[in-house]
Coordinates of C-alpha atoms and ligand atoms in Angstrom, one line a residue:
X144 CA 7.9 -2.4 27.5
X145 CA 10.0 -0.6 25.1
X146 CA 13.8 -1.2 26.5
X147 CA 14.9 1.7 24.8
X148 CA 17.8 0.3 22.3
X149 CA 16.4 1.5 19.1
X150 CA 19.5 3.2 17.4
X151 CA 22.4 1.8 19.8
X152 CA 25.3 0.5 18.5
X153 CA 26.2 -3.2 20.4
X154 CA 29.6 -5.3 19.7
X155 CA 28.7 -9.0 20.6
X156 CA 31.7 -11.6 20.6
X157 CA 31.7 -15.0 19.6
X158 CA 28.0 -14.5 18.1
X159 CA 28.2 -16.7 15.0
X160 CA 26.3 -19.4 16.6
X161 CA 24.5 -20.1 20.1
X162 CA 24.1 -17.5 23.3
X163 CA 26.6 -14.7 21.3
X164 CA 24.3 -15.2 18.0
X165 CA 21.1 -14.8 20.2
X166 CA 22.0 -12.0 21.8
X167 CA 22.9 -10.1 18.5
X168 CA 20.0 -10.9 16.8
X169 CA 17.3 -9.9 19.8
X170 CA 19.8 -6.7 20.3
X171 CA 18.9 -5.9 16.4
X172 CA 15.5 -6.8 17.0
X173 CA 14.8 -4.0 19.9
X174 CA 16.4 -1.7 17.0
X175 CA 20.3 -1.9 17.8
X176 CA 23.2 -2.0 15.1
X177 CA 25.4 -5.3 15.8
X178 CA 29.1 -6.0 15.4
X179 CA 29.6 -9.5 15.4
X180 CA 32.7 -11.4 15.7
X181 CA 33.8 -15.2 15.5
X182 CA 36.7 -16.9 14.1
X183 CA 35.5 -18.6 11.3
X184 CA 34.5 -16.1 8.3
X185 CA 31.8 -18.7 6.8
X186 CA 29.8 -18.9 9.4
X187 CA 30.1 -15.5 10.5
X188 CA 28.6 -14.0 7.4
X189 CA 25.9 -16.6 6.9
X190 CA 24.5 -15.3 10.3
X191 CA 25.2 -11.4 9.4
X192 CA 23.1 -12.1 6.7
X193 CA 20.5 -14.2 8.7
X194 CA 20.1 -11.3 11.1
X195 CA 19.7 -8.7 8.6
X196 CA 17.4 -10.6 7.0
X197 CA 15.0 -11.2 10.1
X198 CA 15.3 -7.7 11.3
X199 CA 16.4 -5.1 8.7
X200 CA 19.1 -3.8 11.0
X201 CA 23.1 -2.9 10.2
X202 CA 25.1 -5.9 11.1
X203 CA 29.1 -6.1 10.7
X204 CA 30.7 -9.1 10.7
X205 CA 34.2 -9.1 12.0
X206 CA 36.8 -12.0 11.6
X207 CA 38.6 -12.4 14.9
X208 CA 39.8 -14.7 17.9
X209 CA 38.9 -13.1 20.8
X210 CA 42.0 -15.0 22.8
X211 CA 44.7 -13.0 20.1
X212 CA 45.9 -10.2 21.9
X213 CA 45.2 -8.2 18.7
X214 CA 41.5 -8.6 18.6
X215 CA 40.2 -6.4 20.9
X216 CA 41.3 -2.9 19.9
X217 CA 41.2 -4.4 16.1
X218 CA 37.4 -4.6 16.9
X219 CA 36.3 -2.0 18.7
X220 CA 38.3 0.1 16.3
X221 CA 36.4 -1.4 13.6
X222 CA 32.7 -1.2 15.4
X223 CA 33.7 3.2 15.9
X224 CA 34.6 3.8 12.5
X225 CA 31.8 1.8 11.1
X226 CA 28.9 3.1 13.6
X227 CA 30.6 6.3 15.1
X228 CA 30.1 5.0 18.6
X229 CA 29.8 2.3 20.7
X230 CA 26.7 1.8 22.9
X231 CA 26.8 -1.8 24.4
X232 CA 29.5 -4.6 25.2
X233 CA 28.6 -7.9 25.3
X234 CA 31.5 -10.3 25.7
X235 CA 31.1 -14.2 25.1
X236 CA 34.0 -16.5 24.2
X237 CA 34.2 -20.4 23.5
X238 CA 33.9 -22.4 26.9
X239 CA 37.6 -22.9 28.0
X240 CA 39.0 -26.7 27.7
X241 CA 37.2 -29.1 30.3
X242 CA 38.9 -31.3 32.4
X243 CA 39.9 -32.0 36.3
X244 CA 42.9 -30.6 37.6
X245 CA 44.8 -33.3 37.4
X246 CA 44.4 -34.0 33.8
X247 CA 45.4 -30.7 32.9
X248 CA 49.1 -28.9 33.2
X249 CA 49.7 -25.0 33.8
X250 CA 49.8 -24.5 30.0
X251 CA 45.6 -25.5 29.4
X252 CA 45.8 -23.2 32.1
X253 CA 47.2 -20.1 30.4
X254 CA 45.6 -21.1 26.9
X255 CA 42.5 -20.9 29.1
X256 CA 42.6 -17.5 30.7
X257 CA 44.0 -16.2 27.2
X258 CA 40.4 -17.1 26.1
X259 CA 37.7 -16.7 29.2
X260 CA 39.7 -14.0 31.2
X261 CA 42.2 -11.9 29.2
X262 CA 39.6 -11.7 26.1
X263 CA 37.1 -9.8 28.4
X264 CA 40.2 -7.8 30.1
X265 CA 41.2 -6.6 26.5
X266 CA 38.1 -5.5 25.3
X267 CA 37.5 -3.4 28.4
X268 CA 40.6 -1.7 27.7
X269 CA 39.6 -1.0 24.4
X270 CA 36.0 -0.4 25.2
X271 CA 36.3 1.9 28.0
X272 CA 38.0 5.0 26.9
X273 CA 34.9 5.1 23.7
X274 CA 32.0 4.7 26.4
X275 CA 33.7 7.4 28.7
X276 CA 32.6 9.7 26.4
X277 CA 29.1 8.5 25.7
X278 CA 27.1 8.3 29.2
X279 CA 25.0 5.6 29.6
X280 CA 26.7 3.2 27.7
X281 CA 26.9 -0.6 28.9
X282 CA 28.7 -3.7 29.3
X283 CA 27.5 -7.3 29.9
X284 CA 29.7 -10.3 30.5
X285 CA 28.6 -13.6 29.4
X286 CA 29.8 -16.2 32.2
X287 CA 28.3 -19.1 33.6
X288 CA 26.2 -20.9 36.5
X289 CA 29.6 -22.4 37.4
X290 CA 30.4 -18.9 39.2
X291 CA 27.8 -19.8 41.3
X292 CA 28.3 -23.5 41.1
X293 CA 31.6 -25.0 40.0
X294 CA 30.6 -27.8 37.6
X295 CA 32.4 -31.7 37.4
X296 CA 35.4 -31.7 34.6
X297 CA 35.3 -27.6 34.2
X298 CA 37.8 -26.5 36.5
X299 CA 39.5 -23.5 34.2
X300 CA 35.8 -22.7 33.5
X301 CA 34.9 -22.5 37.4
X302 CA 37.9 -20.7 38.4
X303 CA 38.7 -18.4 35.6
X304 CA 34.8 -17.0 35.3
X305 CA 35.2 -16.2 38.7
X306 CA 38.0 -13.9 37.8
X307 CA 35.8 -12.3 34.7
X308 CA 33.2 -11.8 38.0
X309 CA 35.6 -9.9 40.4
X310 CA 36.3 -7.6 37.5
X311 CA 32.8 -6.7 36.3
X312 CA 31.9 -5.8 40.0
X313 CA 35.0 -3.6 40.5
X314 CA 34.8 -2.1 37.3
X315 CA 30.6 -1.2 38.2
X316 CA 32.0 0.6 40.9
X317 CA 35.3 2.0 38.8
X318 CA 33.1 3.3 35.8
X319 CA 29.7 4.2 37.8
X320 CA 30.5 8.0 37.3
X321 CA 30.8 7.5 34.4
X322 CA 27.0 6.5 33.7
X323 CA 28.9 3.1 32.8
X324 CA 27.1 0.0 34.1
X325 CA 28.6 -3.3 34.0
X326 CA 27.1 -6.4 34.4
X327 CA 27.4 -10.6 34.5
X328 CA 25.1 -13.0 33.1
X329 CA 25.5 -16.4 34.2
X330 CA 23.7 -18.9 32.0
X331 CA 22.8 -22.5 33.0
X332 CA 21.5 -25.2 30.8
X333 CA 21.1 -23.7 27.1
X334 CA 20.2 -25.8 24.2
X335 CA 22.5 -23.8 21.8
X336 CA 24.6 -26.5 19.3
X337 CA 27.4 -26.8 22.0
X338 CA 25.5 -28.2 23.7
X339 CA 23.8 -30.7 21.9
X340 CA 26.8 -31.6 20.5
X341 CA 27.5 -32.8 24.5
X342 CA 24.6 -34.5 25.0
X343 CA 25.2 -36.2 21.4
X344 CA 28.3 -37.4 22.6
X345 CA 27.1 -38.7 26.5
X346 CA 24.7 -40.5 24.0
X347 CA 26.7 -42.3 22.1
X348 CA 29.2 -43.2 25.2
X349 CA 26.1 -44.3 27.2
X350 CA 24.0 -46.3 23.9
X351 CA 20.8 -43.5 24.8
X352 CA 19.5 -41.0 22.9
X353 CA 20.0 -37.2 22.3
X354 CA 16.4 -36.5 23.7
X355 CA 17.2 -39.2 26.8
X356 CA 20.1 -37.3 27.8
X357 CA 18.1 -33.8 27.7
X358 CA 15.7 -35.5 29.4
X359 CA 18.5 -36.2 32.3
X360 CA 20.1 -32.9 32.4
X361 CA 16.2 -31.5 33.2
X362 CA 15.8 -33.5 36.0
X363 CA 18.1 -31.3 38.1
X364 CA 15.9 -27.9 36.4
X365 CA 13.4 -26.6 38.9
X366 CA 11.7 -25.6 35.8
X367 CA 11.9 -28.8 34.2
X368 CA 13.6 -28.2 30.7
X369 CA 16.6 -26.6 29.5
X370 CA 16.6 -22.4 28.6
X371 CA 16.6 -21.8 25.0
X372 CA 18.6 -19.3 23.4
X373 CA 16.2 -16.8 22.7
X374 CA 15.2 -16.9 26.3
X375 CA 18.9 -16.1 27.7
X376 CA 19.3 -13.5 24.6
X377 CA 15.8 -11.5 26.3
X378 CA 17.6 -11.5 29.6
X379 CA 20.5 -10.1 27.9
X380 CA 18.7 -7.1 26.1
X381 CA 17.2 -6.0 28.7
X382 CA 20.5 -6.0 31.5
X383 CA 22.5 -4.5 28.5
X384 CA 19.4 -1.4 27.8
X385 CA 18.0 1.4 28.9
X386 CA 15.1 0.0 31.0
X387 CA 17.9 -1.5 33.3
X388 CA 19.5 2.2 34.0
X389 CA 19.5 1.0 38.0
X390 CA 21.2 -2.4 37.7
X391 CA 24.8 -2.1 37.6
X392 CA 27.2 -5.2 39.3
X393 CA 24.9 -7.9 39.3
X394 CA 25.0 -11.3 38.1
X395 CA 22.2 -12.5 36.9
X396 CA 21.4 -16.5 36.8
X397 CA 19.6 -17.2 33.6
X398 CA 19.1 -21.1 34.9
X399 CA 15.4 -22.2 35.3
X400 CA 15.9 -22.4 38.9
X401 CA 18.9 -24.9 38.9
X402 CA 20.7 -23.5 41.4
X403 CA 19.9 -23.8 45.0
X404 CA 21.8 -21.7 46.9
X405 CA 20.1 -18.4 48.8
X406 CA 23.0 -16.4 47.5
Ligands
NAD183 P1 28.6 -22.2 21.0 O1 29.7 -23.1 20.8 O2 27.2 -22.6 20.6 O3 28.9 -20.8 20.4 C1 30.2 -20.2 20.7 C2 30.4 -19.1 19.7 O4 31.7 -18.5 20.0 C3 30.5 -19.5 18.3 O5 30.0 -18.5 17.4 C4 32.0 -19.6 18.0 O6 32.4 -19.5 16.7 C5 32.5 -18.5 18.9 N1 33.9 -18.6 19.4 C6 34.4 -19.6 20.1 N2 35.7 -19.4 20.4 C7 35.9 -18.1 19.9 C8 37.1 -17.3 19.9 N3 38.2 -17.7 20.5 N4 37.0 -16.1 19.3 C9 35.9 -15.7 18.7 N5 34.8 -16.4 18.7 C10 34.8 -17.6 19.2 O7 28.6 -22.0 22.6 P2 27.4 -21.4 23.6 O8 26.6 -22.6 24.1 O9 26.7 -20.3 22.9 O10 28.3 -20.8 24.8 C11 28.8 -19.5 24.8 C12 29.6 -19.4 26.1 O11 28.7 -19.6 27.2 C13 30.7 -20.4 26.3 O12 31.8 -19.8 27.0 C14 30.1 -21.4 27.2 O13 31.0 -22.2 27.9 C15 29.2 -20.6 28.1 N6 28.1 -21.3 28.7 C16 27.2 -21.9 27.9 C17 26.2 -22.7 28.5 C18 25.1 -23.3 27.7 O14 24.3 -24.2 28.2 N7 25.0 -23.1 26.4 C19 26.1 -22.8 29.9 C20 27.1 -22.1 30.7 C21 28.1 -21.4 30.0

């Protein structure tokens, strides 16, 4: 199926390395030009060049924190004058801190939705008054099974993605005349280098193994293994493109299975 994205223009956040970096690249694959951001320039331009290299498409890298207030006009502004338009919104972030509620004060809290709320509430501003005036443009947050299914130790994570949720669906509604659709994508277990850095460290707590603690995490994945990037970054191209043009205000578990509710 062709998904229609050949010539869009798509800003990714936080793509210099797992879910943000896999969305970018399949995004460029289906034909798209990417902005990418991340904080650290390095890293950021190694996998500009990576993507042009395995697809031939226009990337722009763009320095930036998506939790400095600055950022968001700073990049949309960038992605306009550098594409003349601006197709697709994808917002990602770093996970905020982890943690139970105890061992965290209301500062973690306010550092946190700085990062996993505020960063998507700025680029909407910014991003919304630029897709008004191209219909069928389209925005897709990057959230997490835990708005399904609060997870143990994440409890900014669980409560502040729930805010990012109540905002995509009023906003589906908001922007809808508009031709505007905006979606959630929730993934669950994702083998990007987050995460094996985790299941390193479980590991080395618990004297197993890397692949024992994979292992572990799959027992609990109807399909029986963790997603892999490239997987999650499909789901993503195709809520974000044209072949979606009747999905608007969903969000969509990307999670083998692994969670149980009917709901
Ligand atoms: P990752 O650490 O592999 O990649 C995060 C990317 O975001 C990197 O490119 C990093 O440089 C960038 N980044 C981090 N903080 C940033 C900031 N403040 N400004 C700009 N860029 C920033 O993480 P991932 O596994 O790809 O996860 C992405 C998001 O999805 C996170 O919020 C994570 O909590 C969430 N998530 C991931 C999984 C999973 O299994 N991978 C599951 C549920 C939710």
């Amino acid at each position: 199926m062709d998904l229609g994205l050949n010539g869009k223009v798509a800003l990714v956040t936080a793509a210099s390395r797992g879910l943000g970096r896999a969305v970018a690249l399949r995004l460029a694959q289906e034909g798209a030009r990417v902005a990418i951001c991340a904080r650290g320039k390095k890293q950021l331009e190694k996998t500009a060049a990576e993507i042009v290299a395995q697809t031939n498409q226009q990337v722009l890298p763009i320095q930036a924190d998506v939790s400095d207030p600055r950022a968001a006009d700073s990049l949309i502004r960038s992605t306009v004058e550098r594409f003349g338009r601006l197709d697709i919104l994808v917002t990602n972030a770093g996970g905020p801190p982890p943690g139970q509620f105890l061992e965290l004060t209301p500062k973690d809290w306010e550092i946190g939705a700085r990062l996993t709320l505020m960063s998507a509430v700025r680029l909407l501003y910014a991003t919304v008054p630029v897709m008004k005036k191209q219909p069928e443009s389209s925005i897709l947050a990057i959230t997490s099974i835990a708005v399904k299914q609060p997870l143990p130790n994440l409890v900014l994570s669980n409560s502040l993605r729930l805010s990012v949720i109540g905002l995509i669906k009023t906003l589906a509604d908001e922007l809808a005349p508009f031709s505007i659709r905006v979606n959630g994508i929730c993934p669950g277990w994702t083998r990007t280098d987050r995460v094996d850095q985790l299941l390193r460290d479980r590991a080395e707590r618990k004297l197993t193994t890397l692949e024992e603690e994979a292992a572990e995490v799959a027992i609990d994945i109807p399909l029986g293994r963790m997603g892999t990037p490239e997987e999650f970054a499909k789901a993503a191209a195709f809520l974000v493109s044209p072949a979606a043009s009747y999905i608007t205000g969903v969000s969509l578990l990307v999670d083998g299975g692994m969670y149980r509710g009917v709901m």
